Structures are given as C-alpha cells and as structure tokens.
Tab-separated table of C-alpha atoms in Angstrom:
chain	number	residue	atom	x	y	z
A	1234	UNK	CA	-13.376	-7.292	22.881
A	1235	UNK	CA	-13.459	-3.826	21.263
A	1236	UNK	CA	-15.134	-3.884	17.443
A	1237	UNK	CA	-11.765	-3.642	15.156
A	1238	UNK	CA	-14.482	-1.336	12.888
A	1239	UNK	CA	-13.223	2.154	12.284
A	1240	UNK	CA	-15.377	4.564	11.205
A	1241	UNK	CA	-13.435	5.978	8.623
A	1242	UNK	CA	-10.476	4.158	6.907
A	1243	UNK	CA	-7.148	4.496	8.771
A	1244	UNK	CA	-4.633	4.072	5.975
A	1245	UNK	CA	-4.733	5.773	2.279
A	1246	UNK	CA	-1.768	3.373	-0.289
A	1247	UNK	CA	-1.933	6.006	-3.122
A	1248	UNK	CA	-0.142	4.722	-6.677
A	1249	UNK	CA	2.300	7.359	-7.215
A	1250	UNK	CA	3.729	4.756	-10.114
A	1251	UNK	CA	3.168	1.677	-11.282
A	1252	UNK	CA	6.621	0.893	-11.843
A	1253	UNK	CA	9.246	-1.744	-10.123
A	1254	UNK	CA	12.797	-2.072	-10.967
A	1255	UNK	CA	12.449	-5.531	-9.723
A	1256	UNK	CA	9.833	-8.559	-10.450
A	1257	UNK	CA	10.123	-10.836	-7.793
A	1258	UNK	CA	8.364	-14.305	-7.375
A	1259	UNK	CA	5.751	-13.820	-5.160
A	1260	UNK	CA	4.771	-10.858	-6.700
A	1261	UNK	CA	2.142	-10.493	-9.681
A	1262	UNK	CA	4.843	-8.303	-11.876
A	1263	UNK	CA	6.724	-10.814	-12.214
A	1264	UNK	CA	3.909	-12.964	-14.058
A	1265	UNK	CA	1.609	-9.608	-15.757
A	1266	UNK	CA	1.739	-6.547	-15.898
A	1267	UNK	CA	-0.280	-3.235	-13.941
A	1268	UNK	CA	-3.391	-2.575	-16.315
A	1269	UNK	CA	-3.040	0.829	-15.184
A	1270	UNK	CA	0.451	1.806	-15.602
A	1271	UNK	CA	2.830	5.779	-16.073
A	1272	UNK	CA	3.307	8.317	-13.191
A	1273	UNK	CA	0.604	9.657	-11.230
A	1274	UNK	CA	-0.507	13.417	-12.175
A	1275	UNK	CA	-0.150	16.237	-10.083
A	1276	UNK	CA	-2.992	17.714	-10.816
A	1277	UNK	CA	-4.618	13.826	-9.196
A	1278	UNK	CA	-2.224	13.846	-6.260
A	1279	UNK	CA	-3.416	17.473	-5.543
A	1280	UNK	CA	-6.798	16.467	-5.733
A	1281	UNK	CA	-6.097	13.573	-3.425
A	1282	UNK	CA	-4.520	15.048	-0.408
A	1283	UNK	CA	-6.975	18.197	-0.877
A	1284	UNK	CA	-9.863	15.600	-0.092
A	1285	UNK	CA	-8.114	14.084	2.653
A	1286	UNK	CA	-7.234	17.452	4.368
A	1287	UNK	CA	-10.979	18.052	3.812
A	1288	UNK	CA	-11.579	14.488	5.709
A	1289	UNK	CA	-9.136	16.552	8.003
A	1290	UNK	CA	-7.152	12.568	8.251
A	1291	UNK	CA	-4.619	11.822	10.903
A	1292	UNK	CA	-4.090	8.197	9.618
A	1293	UNK	CA	-1.261	6.256	7.265
A	1294	UNK	CA	0.012	7.188	4.156
A	1295	UNK	CA	1.944	5.463	1.622
A	1296	UNK	CA	2.710	5.169	-1.465
A	1297	UNK	CA	2.552	1.453	-2.990
A	1298	UNK	CA	0.566	-0.548	-4.756
A	1299	UNK	CA	3.029	-3.555	-6.900
A	1300	UNK	CA	5.373	0.097	-7.422
A	1301	UNK	CA	8.933	0.999	-6.284
A	1302	UNK	CA	7.927	4.305	-5.093
A	1303	UNK	CA	11.088	5.223	-5.220
A	1304	UNK	CA	11.349	5.518	-8.510
A	1305	UNK	CA	10.024	8.911	-8.481
A	1306	UNK	CA	11.585	11.572	-8.876
A	1307	UNK	CA	9.470	14.156	-7.046
A	1308	UNK	CA	8.906	12.122	-4.350
A	1309	UNK	CA	10.150	13.669	-1.483
A	1310	UNK	CA	8.259	17.024	-3.016
A	1311	UNK	CA	5.001	15.205	-2.727
A	1312	UNK	CA	6.243	14.142	0.886
A	1313	UNK	CA	6.874	17.577	1.751
A	1314	UNK	CA	3.601	19.307	0.211
A	1315	UNK	CA	1.287	16.430	2.070
A	1316	UNK	CA	2.953	16.835	5.304
A	1317	UNK	CA	2.791	20.383	5.071
A	1318	UNK	CA	-1.643	19.778	4.196
A	1319	UNK	CA	-1.811	17.094	6.708
A	1320	UNK	CA	0.717	17.602	9.557
A	1321	UNK	CA	-1.272	14.324	11.625
A	1322	UNK	CA	-0.551	12.034	8.941
A	1323	UNK	CA	1.468	9.140	9.516
A	1324	UNK	CA	3.802	9.110	6.104
A	1325	UNK	CA	5.644	5.824	5.634
A	1326	UNK	CA	7.198	4.131	2.792
A	1327	UNK	CA	7.321	0.884	1.205
A	1328	UNK	CA	10.985	0.367	-0.234
A	1329	UNK	CA	13.256	-2.288	-1.850
A	1330	UNK	CA	15.662	0.170	-0.474
A	1331	UNK	CA	17.933	-0.509	-4.050
A	1332	UNK	CA	18.050	3.328	-4.599
A	1333	UNK	CA	18.674	5.062	-1.072
A	1334	UNK	CA	21.295	6.282	-0.034
A	1335	UNK	CA	22.751	8.224	2.699
A	1336	UNK	CA	21.977	11.931	1.267
A	1337	UNK	CA	18.476	11.278	-0.221
A	1338	UNK	CA	17.423	8.934	3.427
A	1339	UNK	CA	17.896	12.453	5.092
A	1340	UNK	CA	16.457	14.585	3.253
A	1341	UNK	CA	12.909	12.440	2.842
A	1342	UNK	CA	13.261	12.165	7.261
A	1343	UNK	CA	14.097	15.979	6.618
A	1344	UNK	CA	10.577	16.341	4.065
A	1345	UNK	CA	8.661	14.724	6.455
A	1346	UNK	CA	8.983	10.757	6.301
A	1347	UNK	CA	8.055	9.278	9.788
A	1348	UNK	CA	9.326	5.800	8.709
A	1349	UNK	CA	10.718	3.270	6.137
A	1350	UNK	CA	9.564	-0.345	5.371
A	1351	UNK	CA	12.768	-1.214	3.886
A	1352	UNK	CA	12.432	-5.262	2.302
A	1353	UNK	CA	15.741	-7.554	1.062
A	1354	UNK	CA	13.433	-9.109	-1.804
A	1355	UNK	CA	14.665	-12.881	-2.715
A	1356	UNK	CA	18.745	-12.995	-3.676
A	1357	UNK	CA	19.806	-12.546	-7.803
A	1358	UNK	CA	17.298	-9.562	-7.747
A	1359	UNK	CA	19.274	-6.569	-9.236
A	1360	UNK	CA	20.073	-4.433	-5.724
A	1361	UNK	CA	18.511	-7.173	-3.602
A	1362	UNK	CA	20.683	-6.521	-1.244
A	1363	UNK	CA	22.351	-2.813	-2.112
A	1364	UNK	CA	20.611	-1.450	1.246
A	1365	UNK	CA	23.004	-3.832	3.456
A	1366	UNK	CA	25.499	-2.072	3.589
A	1367	UNK	CA	23.714	1.971	3.750
A	1368	UNK	CA	21.500	0.791	7.660
A	1369	UNK	CA	25.021	-0.995	8.678
A	1370	UNK	CA	26.675	2.120	8.962
A	1371	UNK	CA	23.903	4.270	10.412
A	1372	UNK	CA	23.033	5.239	13.903
A	1373	UNK	CA	20.798	4.414	16.417
A	1374	UNK	CA	18.401	7.055	15.928
A	1375	UNK	CA	18.199	6.940	12.184
A	1376	UNK	CA	17.845	3.318	12.470
A	1377	UNK	CA	14.804	3.408	15.096
A	1378	UNK	CA	12.523	5.045	12.179
A	1379	UNK	CA	13.776	2.201	9.292
A	1380	UNK	CA	12.045	-1.486	9.428
A	1381	UNK	CA	14.416	-3.564	7.711
A	1382	UNK	CA	13.238	-7.219	6.963
A	1383	UNK	CA	14.070	-10.102	4.707
A	1384	UNK	CA	11.608	-11.645	2.082
A	1385	UNK	CA	11.904	-14.914	3.928
A	1386	UNK	CA	10.179	-13.404	6.889
A	1387	UNK	CA	6.805	-12.258	4.709
A	1388	UNK	CA	3.321	-14.004	5.313
A	1389	UNK	CA	3.098	-14.463	1.448
A	1390	UNK	CA	0.095	-14.863	0.306
A	1391	UNK	CA	-1.114	-15.662	-3.729
A	1392	UNK	CA	-2.321	-11.845	-3.762
A	1393	UNK	CA	-5.651	-12.439	-4.553
A	1394	UNK	CA	-5.775	-15.433	-6.421
A	1395	UNK	CA	-3.041	-14.215	-8.850
A	1396	UNK	CA	-0.112	-16.234	-7.896
A	1397	UNK	CA	0.100	-20.298	-8.139
A	1398	UNK	CA	1.981	-22.544	-5.582
A	1399	UNK	CA	2.477	-18.974	-2.845
A	1400	UNK	CA	0.971	-19.077	0.818
A	1401	UNK	CA	-1.485	-21.256	1.784
A	1402	UNK	CA	-5.038	-22.228	0.571
A	1403	UNK	CA	-8.048	-20.500	-0.091
A	1404	UNK	CA	-9.531	-19.141	3.095
A	1405	UNK	CA	-13.467	-19.063	1.801
A	1406	UNK	CA	-14.821	-18.267	5.120
A	1407	UNK	CA	-12.957	-16.013	7.095
A	1408	UNK	CA	-14.200	-12.543	8.106
A	1409	UNK	CA	-11.235	-10.372	6.399
A	1410	UNK	CA	-11.530	-6.313	8.122
A	1411	UNK	CA	-8.739	-4.800	5.937
A	1412	UNK	CA	-11.371	-3.419	3.576
A	1413	UNK	CA	-12.691	-1.413	7.103
A	1414	UNK	CA	-9.081	0.156	7.064
A	1415	UNK	CA	-7.359	0.821	3.814
A	1416	UNK	CA	-8.260	2.355	0.447
A	1417	UNK	CA	-5.993	2.401	-2.054
A	1418	UNK	CA	-5.728	4.489	-4.886
A	1419	UNK	CA	-4.779	3.558	-8.074
A	1420	UNK	CA	-2.128	5.907	-10.103
A	1421	UNK	CA	-5.417	6.963	-12.558
A	1422	UNK	CA	-7.671	7.706	-9.329
A	1423	UNK	CA	-9.114	4.397	-9.262
A	1424	UNK	CA	-10.728	3.158	-5.914
A	1425	UNK	CA	-9.522	-0.324	-4.580
A	1426	UNK	CA	-10.756	-1.965	-1.225
A	1427	UNK	CA	-7.747	-3.826	-1.026
A	1428	UNK	CA	-4.131	-4.291	-1.841
A	1429	UNK	CA	-4.659	-7.576	-2.879
A	1430	UNK	CA	-5.992	-6.257	-6.118
A	1431	UNK	CA	-3.663	-6.479	-8.391
A	1432	UNK	CA	-6.384	-6.542	-11.421
A	1433	UNK	CA	-8.596	-4.230	-9.582
A	1434	UNK	CA	-11.387	-6.387	-10.262
A	1435	UNK	CA	-13.549	-4.960	-6.635
A	1436	UNK	CA	-13.211	-0.824	-8.120
A	1437	UNK	CA	-15.403	1.000	-6.498
A	1438	UNK	CA	-15.461	4.111	-8.210
A	1439	UNK	CA	-12.213	6.952	-9.206
A	1440	UNK	CA	-11.410	9.984	-7.126
A	1441	UNK	CA	-11.816	12.285	-9.489
A	1442	UNK	CA	-15.398	11.599	-10.744
A	1443	UNK	CA	-16.966	10.877	-7.691
A	1444	UNK	CA	-14.855	12.642	-3.618
A	1445	UNK	CA	-13.724	9.591	-1.917
A	1446	UNK	CA	-15.900	10.214	0.924
A	1447	UNK	CA	-18.365	9.549	-1.279
A	1448	UNK	CA	-16.776	6.348	-2.518
A	1449	UNK	CA	-16.482	5.215	0.480
A	1450	UNK	CA	-20.014	6.000	1.910
A	1451	UNK	CA	-21.219	4.091	-0.929
A	1452	UNK	CA	-23.915	1.097	-0.840
A	1453	UNK	CA	-21.759	-0.895	-3.269
A	1454	UNK	CA	-18.600	0.238	-0.484
A	1455	UNK	CA	-20.510	-0.454	2.401
A	1456	UNK	CA	-21.462	-4.013	0.959
A	1457	UNK	CA	-18.161	-5.376	0.095
A	1458	UNK	CA	-17.625	-3.399	3.403
A	1459	UNK	CA	-20.230	-5.707	5.708
A	1460	UNK	CA	-19.704	-8.761	2.914
A	1461	UNK	CA	-16.279	-9.142	4.323
A	1462	UNK	CA	-16.712	-8.794	7.471
A	1463	UNK	CA	-18.950	-12.088	7.060
A	1464	UNK	CA	-16.915	-13.969	5.081
A	1465	UNK	CA	-18.228	-14.164	2.510
A	1466	UNK	CA	-15.516	-13.730	-0.158
A	1467	UNK	CA	-16.508	-16.018	-2.287
A	1468	UNK	CA	-19.176	-13.157	-3.527
A	1469	UNK	CA	-16.313	-10.878	-4.887
A	1470	UNK	CA	-13.602	-11.529	-7.845
A	1471	UNK	CA	-9.946	-11.084	-5.306
A	1472	UNK	CA	-11.806	-12.745	-2.096
A	1473	UNK	CA	-13.120	-15.603	-3.722
A	1474	UNK	CA	-9.228	-16.717	-4.243
A	1475	UNK	CA	-7.427	-15.378	-1.816
A	1476	UNK	CA	-5.571	-17.036	0.855
A	1477	UNK	CA	-4.749	-14.819	3.137
A	1478	UNK	CA	-4.770	-14.965	7.144
A	1479	UNK	CA	-3.956	-12.275	8.106
A	1480	UNK	CA	-7.563	-10.137	8.249
A	1481	UNK	CA	-6.397	-6.910	9.627
A	1482	UNK	CA	-3.879	-4.647	7.604
A	1483	UNK	CA	-0.175	-4.898	9.491
A	1484	UNK	CA	2.054	-2.820	8.607
A	1485	UNK	CA	4.919	-4.284	5.859
A	1486	UNK	CA	2.912	-7.576	5.321
A	1487	UNK	CA	3.390	-8.911	2.048
A	1488	UNK	CA	5.162	-5.423	0.710
C-alpha cells in the first residue's frame, strides 16, 4: 500500500475574502463571524504566489475557506496572474454559483480556471437555485469543467466542533492526513493546517513573517502532522471534537 503522505502540500486554499452571501445551517457562518475579515491585500496575494513560484508548485489552488470568492471584484485578474506565474497549477473555484453569468463563467475559464465546484445550498437561501438554469443551458464542453451538486449530497461535519448536531460522532482516535496535503492561508496571511478550523485554533504562523516553506517544515507543524497521522486528535483544539470521517482530502467535500 502506497503512503498517502506527500513531501510537500498538494493544495493551497487562499482566503481571498472573508464574506459570504449565504448563511447555511451546516456552516459556522450561521452561528459566528470569522475572526479575520475583509478582502486580502494585493501585496499579500502576490507574496503568496511568489513563494509558491519559488517552490515550483504544481498542485491545486483554490480561493476558499468559509467565504464566497466570487464576491471579490478582481478575482479573474488574480486567476490570470496566478496562471501566469504558476502555469502547472490547477485552479479550482468553489462557489455557490449565485453570482455567475454565462459571460463571467467564460471569462473565468479564459483567465485560467480549470474547474468550478458549484454547490446548490439549502432551499430558502437567497440565490440558492440561481445557477440551475444557467447550468442546464451550457454545452457539454463547459459542463465537463463544472462539478455541480446538491448540498444534500455533501458529507457534512461539525467543523471542528463548531456546530452541534451536524455530522456523526466525534472521531477521537481516527488518523487524519488532511494536514499533509492542504494548506489554508487566511485573509491576513495566517497558516491553518485544516479547512475545518473555522476559529483558527491550530494556527502555525504568518506568511508575511515567516516563509511558507519554513512554516511547513517547522517543528510545530511537523509534530502536528505526525500526531494527526497517529490519530492523536485529542491533543489539539479543533481536532478533538472533530467528527470528520473522510481523513484524506476530497475535492469539494463539505463546501
């Protein structure tokens, strides 16, 4: 059996903004506010891309944490800039689709988006079904670049213990390899090793103070990954109450 552990992270999630235009019952945004708010500074975004370029990064880049990235007015420009600097990376946008038009969809693909993951969220949310009609009218070549699903098909979790009665029971000794694969960078440049950590309880450093690769290779981060590999969730806030069973990253899960 091959090891699921890569030498370097395979995906980077960049929180380009903190806002969302929905408030779903299975998202922490429905009960609390992000501790960091606003839109990512352009200089910070360029610094992230520069550091990834120095690493010759060729994995996935997306623009999510607990936000709706299409609210960012210059997201298409960010995509084009990223694709120019990191031509081998795979750019994916996770969205509720409510702000997309045929014209904007075409523009994002032209700028370098490789895939959209669109979730139709629960009924009653304003705009929850807006993408349905647009999607039904797309030709097969565009549909092939879009993963469109219903929230009822998601594997819901309690988001590191943020939400009561969402998902199953707490997974106390189950190994987790998500921190070996994914790095989440918050709107202010802080590094979080798991997208479930809404409150940033397991923060590892700030990319403006320490290079990303040094944060990744730090003793603190390495120990965290090793402990999670052994199922030692109880040692860490946001892990000890987590009920996520999918311990390897699955594209679009829980978004």
